[in-house]
XYZ file of N, CA, C and O in Angstrom:
568
model
N -39.774 39.762 17.621
C -40.542 40.437 16.628
C -41.122 39.356 15.696
O -40.412 38.400 15.442
N -42.345 39.613 15.242
C -43.030 38.644 14.232
C -43.283 39.453 12.978
O -43.602 40.629 13.033
N -42.919 38.823 11.923
C -43.043 39.438 10.570
C -43.898 38.582 9.639
O -43.810 37.336 9.690
N -44.669 39.218 8.854
C -45.445 38.510 7.749
C -44.933 39.060 6.462
O -45.080 40.363 6.270
N -44.472 38.262 5.514
C -43.951 38.579 4.263
C -44.951 38.180 3.191
O -45.342 37.029 3.118
N -45.385 39.174 2.347
C -46.367 38.881 1.479
C -45.911 39.305 0.119
O -45.664 40.391 -0.222
N -45.689 38.271 -0.804
C -45.205 38.426 -2.134
C -45.455 37.306 -2.927
O -45.413 36.147 -2.444
N -45.992 37.530 -4.131
C -46.447 36.329 -5.042
C -45.176 35.625 -5.626
O -45.294 34.449 -6.049
N -44.049 36.190 -5.586
C -42.785 35.608 -6.095
C -42.063 34.813 -5.163
O -41.623 35.444 -4.105
N -41.890 33.600 -5.334
C -41.175 32.665 -4.386
C -39.873 33.119 -4.013
O -39.419 33.142 -2.886
N -39.055 33.473 -5.063
C -37.670 33.944 -4.817
C -37.698 35.192 -3.939
O -36.826 35.286 -2.966
N -38.439 36.226 -4.207
C -38.601 37.325 -3.474
C -38.914 37.111 -2.022
O -38.374 37.634 -1.037
N -39.938 36.185 -1.806
C -40.416 35.848 -0.479
C -39.249 35.250 0.359
O -39.051 35.532 1.417
N -38.619 34.351 -0.427
C -37.484 33.538 0.353
C -36.330 34.521 0.592
O -35.733 34.402 1.739
N -35.972 35.361 -0.288
C -34.918 36.326 0.014
C -35.216 37.247 1.141
O -34.371 37.470 2.088
N -36.430 37.743 1.169
C -36.803 38.686 2.249
C -36.883 37.937 3.595
O -36.464 38.506 4.635
N -37.402 36.689 3.552
C -37.413 35.919 4.797
C -35.998 35.725 5.358
O -35.851 35.790 6.530
N -35.089 35.484 4.498
C -33.658 35.226 4.929
C -33.119 36.504 5.457
O -32.351 36.489 6.426
N -33.419 37.696 4.852
C -32.907 39.009 5.348
C -33.600 39.416 6.664
O -32.906 40.045 7.433
N -34.787 39.015 6.890
C -35.409 39.348 8.138
C -35.262 38.269 9.284
O -35.429 38.717 10.416
N -34.776 37.135 8.886
C -34.694 36.074 9.847
C -33.800 36.337 11.111
O -34.107 35.972 12.127
N -32.742 37.214 10.935
C -31.902 37.573 12.205
C -32.707 38.472 13.200
O -32.309 38.580 14.330
N -33.810 39.009 12.660
C -34.519 40.047 13.524
C -35.944 39.568 13.985
O -36.482 40.057 14.939
N -36.486 38.601 13.072
C -37.865 38.295 13.336
C -38.167 36.860 13.117
O -37.521 36.140 12.277
N -39.275 36.313 13.773
C -39.971 35.027 13.323
C -40.778 35.345 12.181
O -41.671 36.176 12.335
N -40.499 34.765 11.086
C -41.191 35.143 9.811
C -42.253 34.116 9.311
O -41.968 32.861 9.332
N -43.429 34.572 8.947
C -44.393 33.813 8.196
C -44.408 34.379 6.759
O -44.002 35.528 6.584
N -44.877 33.597 5.810
C -44.974 34.140 4.420
C -46.254 33.804 3.814
O -46.801 32.713 4.096
N -46.725 34.650 2.945
C -48.051 34.427 2.183
C -47.740 34.859 0.778
O -47.061 35.825 0.461
N -48.241 33.945 -0.229
C -48.087 34.268 -1.598
C -49.072 35.294 -2.277
O -48.924 35.601 -3.325
N -50.101 35.681 -1.454
C -51.136 36.625 -1.911
C -51.895 37.281 -0.695
O -51.724 36.927 0.410
N -52.620 38.268 -1.226
C -53.371 39.153 -0.140
C -54.387 38.224 0.574
O -54.451 38.421 1.838
N -55.298 37.515 0.052
C -56.210 36.681 0.855
C -55.594 35.849 1.925
O -56.015 35.794 3.078
N -54.476 35.167 1.568
C -53.825 34.350 2.522
C -53.163 35.250 3.575
O -53.245 34.879 4.845
N -52.670 36.318 3.235
C -52.057 37.249 4.205
C -53.016 37.694 5.188
O -52.784 37.685 6.366
N -54.285 38.013 4.695
C -55.364 38.398 5.615
C -55.748 37.387 6.555
O -56.044 37.670 7.712
N -55.811 36.087 6.136
C -56.061 34.962 6.920
C -55.015 34.918 8.101
O -55.405 34.649 9.284
N -53.695 34.883 7.618
C -52.666 34.889 8.678
C -52.674 35.916 9.643
O -52.518 35.824 10.893
N -52.981 37.194 9.192
C -53.078 38.458 9.986
C -54.086 38.249 11.035
O -53.921 38.580 12.202
N -55.335 37.763 10.614
C -56.442 37.717 11.513
C -56.224 36.651 12.485
O -56.560 36.768 13.719
N -55.677 35.488 12.088
C -55.370 34.380 12.972
C -54.398 34.740 14.086
O -54.460 34.419 15.227
N -53.369 35.522 13.607
C -52.292 35.960 14.582
C -52.970 36.779 15.619
O -52.647 36.732 16.820
N -53.953 37.720 15.338
C -54.621 38.486 16.343
C -55.590 37.646 17.192
O -55.580 37.882 18.405
N -56.201 36.680 16.589
C -57.033 35.731 17.434
C -56.179 35.043 18.464
O -56.695 34.722 19.552
N -54.940 34.601 18.096
C -54.099 33.981 18.908
C -53.326 34.923 19.937
O -52.446 34.474 20.607
N -53.649 36.115 19.851
C -52.991 37.233 20.650
C -51.522 37.253 20.496
O -50.719 37.493 21.425
N -51.097 37.091 19.220
C -49.715 37.180 18.890
C -49.520 37.769 17.643
O -49.143 37.267 16.550
N -49.938 39.186 17.499
C -49.965 39.782 16.193
C -48.597 40.069 15.636
O -47.591 39.998 16.403
N -48.681 40.371 14.321
C -47.343 40.663 13.609
C -46.985 42.048 13.998
O -47.787 42.982 14.080
N -45.696 42.280 14.225
C -45.091 43.548 14.389
C -44.865 44.264 13.110
O -44.946 45.509 12.975
N -44.515 43.456 12.051
C -44.112 44.031 10.729
C -44.814 43.246 9.663
O -44.903 41.953 9.709
N -45.358 43.889 8.602
C -45.820 43.188 7.479
C -45.198 43.824 6.233
O -45.222 45.040 6.172
N -44.631 42.992 5.392
C -44.030 43.526 4.149
C -45.003 43.102 3.089
O -45.568 42.033 3.008
N -45.215 44.008 2.200
C -46.184 43.828 1.053
C -45.623 44.276 -0.243
O -44.977 45.223 -0.402
N -45.770 43.242 -1.138
C -45.455 43.599 -2.634
C -46.694 44.242 -3.198
O -47.707 44.010 -2.744
N -46.568 45.136 -4.102
C -47.751 45.767 -4.788
C -48.283 44.894 -5.856
O -49.502 44.582 -5.888
N -47.376 44.355 -6.732
C -47.880 43.618 -7.872
C -48.075 42.134 -7.537
O -47.206 41.353 -7.510
N -49.370 41.880 -7.130
C -49.808 40.513 -6.936
C -51.077 40.317 -7.653
O -51.977 41.191 -7.745
N -51.288 39.054 -8.202
C -52.693 38.817 -8.833
C -53.753 38.913 -7.813
O -53.605 38.436 -6.691
N -54.935 39.159 -8.402
C -56.067 39.170 -7.551
C -56.078 40.548 -6.707
O -56.378 41.577 -7.154
N -55.746 40.392 -5.436
C -55.677 41.466 -4.512
C -54.181 42.016 -4.410
O -53.351 41.182 -3.887
N -54.033 43.178 -4.831
C -52.656 43.775 -4.858
C -52.309 44.121 -3.374
O -53.011 44.209 -2.571
N -51.043 44.560 -3.241
C -50.552 44.987 -1.952
C -51.134 46.150 -1.350
O -51.400 46.243 -0.140
N -51.621 47.174 -2.177
C -52.260 48.327 -1.684
C -53.644 47.926 -1.196
O -54.154 48.490 -0.213
N -54.340 47.080 -1.979
C -55.706 46.673 -1.395
C -55.594 45.804 -0.154
O -56.378 45.967 0.844
N -54.548 45.070 -0.106
C -54.301 44.152 1.141
C -54.090 44.978 2.309
O -54.598 44.927 3.450
N -53.206 46.184 2.126
C -52.889 47.036 3.126
C -54.174 47.774 3.602
O -54.535 47.973 4.780
N -55.071 48.184 2.674
C -56.349 48.856 2.953
C -57.168 47.963 3.893
O -57.762 48.432 4.823
N -57.270 46.766 3.620
C -58.129 45.780 4.306
C -57.504 45.575 5.700
O -58.231 45.431 6.681
N -56.134 45.442 5.818
C -55.543 45.380 7.077
C -55.832 46.584 8.010
O -56.193 46.389 9.180
N -55.632 47.738 7.391
C -55.953 48.958 8.233
C -57.385 49.006 8.626
O -57.750 49.396 9.678
N -58.295 48.653 7.704
C -59.757 48.728 8.097
C -59.977 47.720 9.192
O -60.747 47.945 10.090
N -59.434 46.556 9.110
C -59.587 45.546 10.202
C -58.996 46.017 11.519
O -59.761 45.975 12.553
N -57.887 46.635 11.491
C -57.376 47.186 12.759
C -58.312 48.238 13.294
O -58.362 48.431 14.558
N -58.770 49.161 12.392
C -59.712 50.223 12.960
C -60.950 49.675 13.491
O -61.496 50.287 14.436
N -61.445 48.574 12.959
C -62.644 47.917 13.585
C -62.432 47.367 15.032
O -63.317 47.309 15.758
N -61.178 46.967 15.182
C -60.814 46.430 16.544
C -59.897 47.352 17.199
O -58.676 47.149 17.150
N -60.327 48.378 17.868
C -59.630 49.494 18.328
C -58.588 49.131 19.328
O -57.654 49.885 19.498
N -58.708 48.042 20.011
C -57.711 47.592 21.061
C -56.531 46.919 20.521
O -55.640 46.530 21.202
N -56.565 46.684 19.136
C -55.454 45.881 18.548
C -54.225 46.837 18.274
O -54.431 47.971 18.012
N -53.064 46.291 18.311
C -51.846 46.985 17.971
C -51.676 47.078 16.459
O -51.847 46.036 15.823
N -51.440 48.127 15.926
C -51.209 48.332 14.472
C -49.904 47.791 14.063
O -48.794 48.102 14.775
N -49.811 46.988 13.110
C -48.649 46.451 12.550
C -47.818 47.620 11.767
O -48.579 48.440 11.109
N -46.562 47.504 11.743
C -45.806 48.443 10.843
C -45.912 47.728 9.460
O -45.616 46.600 9.348
N -46.064 48.627 8.470
C -46.158 47.951 7.141
C -45.019 48.624 6.230
O -44.962 49.859 6.179
N -44.312 47.775 5.601
C -43.247 48.146 4.814
C -43.522 47.621 3.327
O -43.661 46.317 3.163
N -43.702 48.515 2.407
C -43.835 48.100 1.025
C -42.553 47.684 0.411
O -41.525 48.443 0.533
N -42.455 46.499 -0.166
C -41.213 46.134 -0.739
C -41.581 45.633 -2.219
O -42.258 44.599 -2.401
N -41.211 46.474 -3.150
C -41.766 46.325 -4.595
C -40.810 46.938 -5.563
O -39.914 47.556 -5.261
N -41.027 46.523 -6.817
C -40.266 47.087 -7.922
C -40.854 48.351 -8.364
O -40.270 49.156 -9.135
N -42.075 48.665 -7.936
C -42.843 49.922 -8.445
C -42.247 51.136 -7.834
O -42.312 51.340 -6.615
N -41.660 51.961 -8.575
C -41.026 53.204 -8.086
C -41.751 54.495 -8.558
O -41.246 55.650 -8.411
N -42.940 54.333 -9.262
C -43.693 55.547 -9.680
C -44.211 56.339 -8.468
O -44.613 55.717 -7.478
N -44.059 57.592 -8.589
C -44.455 58.553 -7.442
C -45.889 58.155 -6.942
O -46.291 58.167 -5.781
N -46.780 57.905 -8.007
C -48.202 57.707 -7.533
C -48.416 56.416 -6.792
O -49.211 56.320 -5.839
N -47.573 55.400 -7.020
C -47.600 54.158 -6.304
C -47.034 54.416 -4.844
O -47.693 53.937 -3.858
N -46.080 55.219 -4.698
C -45.434 55.538 -3.360
C -46.502 56.273 -2.580
O -46.805 55.912 -1.443
N -47.049 57.286 -3.200
C -47.992 58.150 -2.501
C -49.233 57.468 -2.110
O -49.712 57.478 -0.929
N -49.765 56.569 -2.933
C -50.948 55.816 -2.560
C -50.661 54.774 -1.401
O -51.412 54.576 -0.600
N -49.417 54.216 -1.490
C -49.065 53.235 -0.410
C -49.003 53.999 0.943
O -49.519 53.445 1.876
N -48.450 55.161 0.960
C -48.449 55.893 2.257
C -49.820 56.439 2.627
O -50.182 56.307 3.817
N -50.688 56.771 1.668
C -51.947 57.146 1.996
C -52.797 56.002 2.599
O -53.695 56.223 3.356
N -52.605 54.832 2.190
C -53.223 53.658 2.600
C -52.721 53.161 3.959
O -53.372 52.371 4.542
N -51.574 53.738 4.311
C -51.093 53.405 5.728
C -49.757 52.588 5.940
O -49.454 52.187 6.958
N -48.981 52.687 4.832
C -47.774 52.112 4.951
C -46.804 53.079 5.730
O -47.048 54.180 5.705
N -45.751 52.489 6.433
C -44.830 53.486 7.121
C -43.540 53.618 6.345
O -42.792 54.558 6.598
N -43.193 52.768 5.469
C -41.881 52.795 4.706
C -42.069 52.064 3.463
O -42.905 51.179 3.296
N -41.219 52.296 2.519
C -41.298 51.848 1.100
C -39.853 51.551 0.629
O -39.011 52.433 0.629
N -39.625 50.329 0.171
C -38.315 49.878 -0.309
C -38.570 49.504 -1.716
O -39.465 48.664 -2.064
N -37.549 49.882 -2.603
C -37.622 49.430 -3.935
C -36.735 48.238 -4.136
O -35.597 48.132 -3.633
N -37.240 47.102 -4.805
C -36.436 46.013 -5.110
C -35.274 46.268 -6.054
O -35.563 47.116 -6.903
N -34.244 45.698 -6.058
C -33.829 44.634 -5.058
C -33.420 45.134 -3.767
O -32.917 46.238 -3.722
N -33.644 44.315 -2.762
C -33.327 44.658 -1.351
C -32.107 43.934 -0.900
O -31.837 42.889 -1.492
N -31.396 44.469 0.055
C -30.214 43.780 0.638
C -30.339 44.005 2.093
O -31.133 44.605 2.671
N -29.436 43.367 2.784
C -29.326 43.413 4.334
C -29.310 44.789 4.854
O -29.948 45.186 5.799
N -28.572 45.683 4.256
C -28.380 47.002 4.760
C -29.709 47.775 4.611
O -30.166 48.503 5.511
N -30.457 47.643 3.485
C -31.724 48.374 3.264
C -32.683 47.870 4.209
O -33.495 48.731 4.794
N -32.771 46.576 4.468
C -33.666 45.964 5.342
C -33.494 46.458 6.855
O -34.323 46.878 7.577
N -32.163 46.483 7.244
C -31.804 46.929 8.619
C -32.111 48.407 8.796
O -32.693 48.729 9.806
N -31.833 49.203 7.750
C -32.201 50.574 7.873
C -33.645 50.902 7.952
O -34.117 51.703 8.629
N -34.431 50.063 7.217
C -35.875 50.188 7.245
C -36.375 49.840 8.576
O -37.214 50.502 9.120
N -35.886 48.762 9.214
C -36.310 48.359 10.608
C -35.970 49.324 11.653
O -36.744 49.590 12.463
N -34.743 49.959 11.469
C -34.418 51.066 12.361
C -35.430 52.296 12.187
O -35.839 52.795 13.112
N -35.727 52.570 10.955
C -36.530 53.775 10.708
C -37.949 53.490 11.202
O -38.678 54.360 11.605
N -38.461 52.254 11.203
C -39.771 51.863 11.666
C -39.754 51.657 13.258
O -40.767 51.319 13.797
N -38.494 51.869 13.753
C -38.368 51.730 15.259
C -38.632 50.306 15.701
O -39.159 50.113 16.734
N -38.304 49.424 14.839
C -38.416 48.018 15.196
C -37.035 47.395 15.672
O -36.935 46.340 16.176
N -35.975 48.203 15.418
C -34.549 47.879 15.799
C -34.016 49.243 16.387
O -34.270 50.339 15.901
N -33.186 49.125 17.371
C -32.631 50.247 17.944
C -31.521 50.747 16.852
O -30.950 50.052 16.182
N -31.481 52.183 16.845
C -30.454 52.717 16.010
C -29.154 52.607 16.668
O -29.002 53.030 17.896
N -28.264 52.006 16.084
C -26.868 51.879 16.687
C -25.917 52.875 16.030
O -25.638 52.722 14.772
N -25.576 53.854 16.696
C -24.624 54.788 16.112
C -23.159 54.427 16.231
O -22.777 53.716 17.247
N -22.441 54.591 15.281
C -21.082 54.278 15.139
C -20.246 55.204 16.119
O -20.317 56.406 15.965
N -19.649 54.651 17.129
C -18.910 55.449 18.038
C -17.409 55.266 17.636
O -16.896 54.091 17.696
N -16.701 56.327 17.234
C -15.312 56.189 16.827
C -14.463 55.698 18.097
O -14.759 56.086 19.218
N -13.601 54.860 17.804
C -12.801 54.357 18.861
C -11.434 55.026 18.754
O -10.930 55.231 17.561
N -10.821 55.368 19.824
C -9.384 55.890 19.733
C -8.403 54.766 19.928
O -8.556 53.982 20.737
N -7.456 54.918 19.048
C -6.362 53.936 19.214
C -5.467 54.434 20.266
O -5.210 55.625 20.555
N -5.123 53.391 21.109
C -4.224 53.838 22.200
C -2.803 53.330 21.945
O -2.608 52.268 21.294
N -1.878 54.078 22.332
C -0.521 53.643 22.116
C 0.070 53.180 23.437
O -0.235 53.696 24.565
N 0.950 52.179 23.301
C 1.554 51.615 24.515
C 2.739 52.531 24.867
O 3.572 52.866 24.095
N 2.894 52.923 26.180
C 3.949 53.798 26.626
C 5.042 52.897 27.277
O 4.821 52.040 27.911
């Protein structure tokens, strides 16, 4: 799996990259314009991202605007595979969540994130198989 992490905060980008590293080859961008360049380059090289994480609060082009441009680009190139988009942000206002889904994200995580939240999000996005806990029976020696 390939992932693009987009966040203007270096610490947040680094933490998310570390959390995603067991599951994906990760690239990172500090803002929307660089993310769009990386996104388009990945398609040109025929190695698109499976997952894009976006922060909302970024200077210049915010995460929702970046998402809108990504979805517009994907719509213009009908044969391209749509990336799964996961918003990862501190913004928990209902209007931010609704707008993000309206623009085309598939899931939304509120910071701070941890390994369990990331793994659950990847399973929900069908980027990881759901592994159900199967109870094991203790056997006794006879």
